[in-house]
Every structure is written in C-alpha cells, then in structure tokens.
Short mmCIF file of C-alpha atoms in Angstrom, two decimals:
data_model
loop_
_atom_site.label_atom_id
_atom_site.label_comp_id
_atom_site.label_asym_id
_atom_site.label_seq_id
_atom_site.Cartn_x
_atom_site.Cartn_y
_atom_site.Cartn_z
CA UNK A 1 -39.80 -33.36 -4.58
CA UNK A 2 -39.07 -32.43 -1.10
CA UNK A 3 -35.45 -30.95 -0.24
CA UNK A 4 -33.63 -33.20 2.84
CA UNK A 5 -33.32 -31.91 5.64
CA UNK A 6 -29.72 -31.22 6.27
CA UNK A 7 -28.35 -31.73 10.36
CA UNK A 8 -25.66 -30.61 10.86
CA UNK A 9 -22.84 -33.13 13.06
CA UNK A 10 -23.42 -30.03 15.77
CA UNK A 11 -27.27 -30.32 15.37
CA UNK A 12 -26.65 -33.63 15.86
CA UNK A 13 -24.36 -33.74 18.59
CA UNK A 14 -25.98 -31.63 20.79
CA UNK A 15 -29.46 -33.31 20.34
CA UNK A 16 -27.86 -36.56 21.08
CA UNK A 17 -25.95 -34.94 24.64
CA UNK A 18 -28.94 -32.55 25.87
CA UNK A 19 -32.16 -32.98 23.58
CA UNK A 20 -33.79 -30.00 25.97
CA UNK A 21 -30.32 -27.41 25.34
CA UNK A 22 -31.29 -28.62 21.75
CA UNK A 23 -34.55 -27.48 21.07
CA UNK A 24 -33.76 -24.45 23.49
CA UNK A 25 -30.67 -23.97 20.71
CA UNK A 26 -32.78 -24.26 17.48
CA UNK A 27 -35.85 -21.89 19.11
CA UNK A 28 -33.83 -18.82 19.87
CA UNK A 29 -34.12 -19.65 23.76
CA UNK A 30 -30.55 -19.59 24.26
CA UNK A 31 -27.80 -18.53 21.95
CA UNK A 32 -25.60 -21.39 21.72
CA UNK A 33 -21.67 -18.95 21.65
CA UNK A 34 -19.57 -16.69 24.14
CA UNK A 35 -15.86 -15.38 23.77
CA UNK A 36 -14.45 -19.00 23.45
CA UNK A 37 -16.37 -19.69 20.59
CA UNK A 38 -15.79 -16.78 18.77
CA UNK A 39 -12.05 -17.16 19.65
CA UNK A 40 -12.46 -20.38 18.59
CA UNK A 41 -13.91 -19.47 15.19
CA UNK A 42 -11.72 -16.72 14.72
CA UNK A 43 -8.37 -19.17 15.63
CA UNK A 44 -9.99 -21.20 12.86
CA UNK A 45 -10.20 -18.46 9.96
CA UNK A 46 -6.07 -17.68 10.97
CA UNK A 47 -5.20 -21.47 10.26
CA UNK A 48 -7.34 -21.35 7.24
CA UNK A 49 -6.12 -18.46 5.78
CA UNK A 50 -2.23 -20.15 5.70
CA UNK A 51 -4.02 -23.11 3.64
CA UNK A 52 -4.70 -21.49 0.43
CA UNK A 53 -0.69 -19.81 1.10
CA UNK A 54 0.92 -23.51 1.60
CA UNK A 55 -0.36 -24.71 -1.67
CA UNK A 56 0.65 -21.45 -3.33
CA UNK A 57 4.34 -22.78 -2.21
CA UNK A 58 4.68 -20.37 1.29
CA UNK A 59 7.22 -22.50 3.19
CA UNK A 60 6.45 -24.03 6.64
CA UNK A 61 8.30 -21.19 8.27
CA UNK A 62 6.12 -18.51 6.87
CA UNK A 63 3.38 -20.17 7.51
CA UNK A 64 4.58 -20.35 11.08
CA UNK A 65 5.14 -16.18 10.92
CA UNK A 66 1.49 -15.88 9.20
CA UNK A 67 -0.85 -17.92 12.04
CA UNK A 68 1.49 -15.51 14.63
CA UNK A 69 0.95 -12.26 13.51
CA UNK A 70 -2.69 -13.40 12.39
CA UNK A 71 -3.18 -13.55 16.03
CA UNK A 72 -1.59 -10.70 16.95
CA UNK A 73 -4.31 -8.43 14.79
CA UNK A 74 -7.26 -10.75 15.89
CA UNK A 75 -10.85 -9.05 17.18
CA UNK A 76 -9.78 -6.80 19.99
CA UNK A 77 -12.53 -8.57 21.91
CA UNK A 78 -10.99 -11.84 21.88
CA UNK A 79 -7.68 -11.18 21.38
CA UNK A 80 -6.51 -12.08 24.52
CA UNK A 81 -7.35 -15.78 24.25
CA UNK A 82 -6.43 -15.73 20.41
CA UNK A 83 -3.25 -15.16 21.61
CA UNK A 84 -2.78 -17.37 24.10
CA UNK A 85 -4.58 -20.14 21.74
CA UNK A 86 -1.93 -19.57 18.02
CA UNK A 87 0.82 -17.79 19.15
CA UNK A 88 3.32 -19.26 20.92
CA UNK A 89 1.83 -23.52 19.25
CA UNK A 90 1.85 -21.38 15.46
CA UNK A 91 5.48 -23.85 14.98
CA UNK A 92 3.13 -26.43 15.68
CA UNK A 93 0.04 -25.79 13.31
CA UNK A 94 2.69 -25.03 10.31
CA UNK A 95 4.30 -28.22 11.16
CA UNK A 96 1.28 -30.07 10.79
CA UNK A 97 -0.21 -28.70 8.04
CA UNK A 98 3.61 -28.48 5.75
CA UNK A 99 4.82 -32.10 6.52
CA UNK A 100 3.39 -35.62 6.93
CA UNK A 101 3.61 -37.79 9.86
CA UNK A 102 6.70 -39.15 9.49
CA UNK A 103 8.61 -35.67 9.26
CA UNK A 104 8.72 -35.95 5.34
CA UNK A 105 7.54 -32.72 3.05
CA UNK A 106 4.26 -32.31 2.47
CA UNK A 107 2.24 -32.11 -1.34
CA UNK A 108 0.05 -29.58 -2.62
CA UNK A 109 -1.18 -32.35 -3.87
CA UNK A 110 -1.54 -33.86 -0.36
CA UNK A 111 -4.73 -31.68 0.36
CA UNK A 112 -7.44 -33.51 -0.53
CA UNK A 113 -10.39 -31.02 1.80
CA UNK A 114 -9.86 -27.77 3.79
CA UNK A 115 -11.80 -25.29 5.27
CA UNK A 116 -11.60 -22.65 3.46
CA UNK A 117 -11.28 -24.81 0.18
CA UNK A 118 -12.83 -24.38 -2.76
CA UNK A 119 -14.83 -26.34 -5.25
CA UNK A 120 -13.59 -30.09 -4.62
CA UNK A 121 -10.95 -28.85 -1.76
CA UNK A 122 -14.13 -27.52 0.26
CA UNK A 123 -13.73 -28.95 3.22
CA UNK A 124 -17.69 -29.50 3.25
CA UNK A 125 -18.71 -33.29 3.49
CA UNK A 126 -22.25 -35.00 2.85
CA UNK A 127 -24.36 -37.59 3.10
CA UNK A 128 -28.34 -37.58 1.28
CA UNK A 129 -30.61 -40.88 2.84
CA UNK A 130 -33.45 -40.59 0.75
CA UNK A 131 -36.83 -41.26 2.06
CA UNK A 132 -37.99 -42.92 -1.11
CA UNK A 133 -41.43 -41.42 -0.98
CA UNK A 134 -41.97 -38.11 -2.98
CA UNK A 135 -44.16 -36.44 -0.14
CA UNK A 136 -41.62 -37.05 2.88
CA UNK A 137 -38.23 -35.24 3.09
CA UNK A 138 -34.76 -37.47 3.40
CA UNK A 139 -32.20 -36.25 5.22
CA UNK A 140 -28.60 -34.70 4.45
CA UNK A 141 -26.07 -35.41 7.37
CA UNK A 142 -22.84 -33.08 6.73
CA UNK A 143 -20.18 -31.50 8.55
CA UNK A 144 -17.25 -29.27 7.41
CA UNK A 145 -13.67 -30.87 8.30
CA UNK A 146 -10.21 -28.47 9.03
CA UNK A 147 -8.26 -30.46 7.09
CA UNK A 148 -8.07 -34.14 4.84
CA UNK A 149 -5.06 -35.24 3.05
CA UNK A 150 -3.64 -38.03 1.87
CA UNK A 151 -2.30 -40.78 3.61
CA UNK A 152 1.22 -43.08 3.21
CA UNK A 153 -0.79 -45.63 1.03
CA UNK A 154 -4.13 -45.25 -1.24
CA UNK A 155 -6.36 -46.46 1.04
CA UNK A 156 -5.28 -44.11 3.87
CA UNK A 157 -6.26 -40.72 4.84
CA UNK A 158 -5.04 -38.17 7.51
CA UNK A 159 -7.74 -36.08 8.99
CA UNK A 160 -6.65 -32.69 11.48
CA UNK A 161 -8.51 -31.07 13.71
CA UNK A 162 -7.39 -27.26 14.91
CA UNK A 163 -8.48 -27.97 18.76
CA UNK A 164 -8.05 -24.18 20.39
CA UNK A 165 -9.38 -24.33 23.72
CA UNK A 166 -8.44 -25.67 26.73
CA UNK A 167 -9.45 -29.20 26.42
CA UNK A 168 -6.41 -31.65 26.39
CA UNK A 169 -7.24 -34.50 24.28
CA UNK A 170 -5.79 -37.71 24.10
CA UNK A 171 -6.00 -40.74 21.84
CA UNK A 172 -9.25 -42.39 23.72
CA UNK A 173 -11.11 -39.06 23.79
CA UNK A 174 -11.19 -38.60 20.01
CA UNK A 175 -12.11 -42.68 19.83
CA UNK A 176 -15.10 -42.18 21.81
CA UNK A 177 -16.42 -38.35 20.63
CA UNK A 178 -19.22 -38.06 19.04
CA UNK A 179 -17.58 -35.73 16.32
CA UNK A 180 -15.06 -37.88 14.82
CA UNK A 181 -17.03 -40.82 14.52
CA UNK A 182 -19.93 -38.73 12.73
CA UNK A 183 -16.59 -36.97 10.55
CA UNK A 184 -15.07 -40.54 9.81
CA UNK A 185 -18.32 -41.86 8.61
CA UNK A 186 -18.22 -39.53 5.81
CA UNK A 187 -15.08 -39.57 5.42
CA UNK A 188 -15.48 -43.36 4.87
CA UNK A 189 -18.61 -42.69 2.42
CA UNK A 190 -16.57 -39.51 0.46
CA UNK A 191 -13.96 -42.30 -0.52
CA UNK A 192 -15.39 -45.46 -0.67
CA UNK A 193 -11.82 -46.45 -1.20
CA UNK A 194 -10.38 -45.71 1.42
CA UNK A 195 -9.72 -48.44 4.40
CA UNK A 196 -8.20 -45.66 6.67
CA UNK A 197 -8.32 -42.06 8.18
CA UNK A 198 -5.95 -41.06 11.44
CA UNK A 199 -7.45 -38.09 13.25
CA UNK A 200 -4.56 -35.81 14.12
CA UNK A 201 -6.40 -33.78 17.57
CA UNK A 202 -4.32 -30.22 16.82
CA UNK A 203 -4.13 -28.34 20.67
CA UNK A 204 -1.49 -25.36 19.39
CA UNK A 205 -2.43 -23.93 23.27
CA UNK A 206 -0.81 -27.37 24.59
CA UNK A 207 1.40 -27.46 21.94
CA UNK A 208 1.01 -31.10 21.22
CA UNK A 209 -0.98 -33.51 19.04
CA UNK A 210 -3.17 -36.77 19.70
CA UNK A 211 -3.61 -38.90 17.53
CA UNK A 212 -5.42 -42.45 16.95
CA UNK A 213 -7.17 -44.43 13.82
CA UNK A 214 -10.83 -45.27 12.88
CA UNK A 215 -10.16 -48.23 10.28
CA UNK A 216 -13.39 -49.22 8.26
CA UNK A 217 -12.72 -53.24 8.54
CA UNK A 218 -13.58 -52.58 12.42
#
C-alpha cells in the first residue's frame, strides 16, 4: 500500500490563500520564513518548555518567571522581538496554563495534548482519508495544537493558541480563520464524544485573550 500524502494545516492554508505562493514554497523558489517567524518559533519553544513544569507541579508564579527569564535568553538575532512579545505578558500565559477559564486552578490531569508533549499528550493531530485503491495514495490531514485541555464537562474541551506576533485577534477572526476551523475539525475527529470546543487566542504582546466556541452540532 502506498503511504498517504501528508497535508499540514499550513500547507492547505497557504494553498487556499495563494496557490502561486504555495507552489513557490513547495519548490524552494522562495523562503517562507523570516525574522518574525523565527521569533515566533523561539517564543513557542519557551512556552512549550513550561508545560512539563506545570504537569510536574510548578506553581503559576514559577511558570511566569520561567517564561520571562527565558525570553531574556532568547536567540540574539530575535531576542528583542521575543522579549517584546513575552516579557510583559508572561503573567497572561502562566494564567492560561495554570487556570481554567472560570479562574479556578487547573489540575495536571486536565492537560490533554500540547506542543512538545510526549506520546498521547503530543500536540500532533491527524486524520486519514484512504483512497480505497491500493495503487493510489490517500491523504493525511495534520496539525499541531499549542495546548488542549478538558472543559467544564466531558463534552467540552478548551484549545489555547499562543500568538506572539502583531495581529490583534477578536472572536470573529477566530471563527472565520482557516486555522481554527481546521484545528477544531481534527479535534472533533480525534475526540468524537466532544460537542464544543472553546478556542482561546492568547496574545501576550497585547496582554489579552480572544475567545470563541465551535459547536459540532451547528
């Protein structure tokens, strides 16, 4: 059997928004990166390192200090961008990691999946669409969530996404976003018992969180 063709969220979104750019990136005609992208990766890595610390019992204050301290030690060429994105909003990230939306403390068992997680807690999600023909490859849709936690009830989950760039998101942006429609689709596929996903876009640079919900029944 042929292996499925792997299509990530970023591949599909790039093709949807600009097929020419998608072709150019795929064939190494342009580099789809830059200083802001590198800073975003650096910032995400710093936050991801805090997740095992929370699971191991680290307190919210310690998580906040870890994020602020490691932002100061970021890669030299993007350090100022990372600092601007994370340092003043470290408390917001720590709050999202350690507390439920109602303000109560999270339990490490609330953590379902996260970027950098191991085995079942890996942030990777995938769904295969097989061709039904052994000579034709199927398709595998993939994405990686930043943080997925349990909700108030068994039929709910909360998806946290760290946005360290300059865009200021609101609830309408989230609902219209290819990224979060796609992510929600794969989360619902992975957890068929879920009925609702609360999506929380965390913007430490601007020190606020935008929130909306996706309901499978609508």
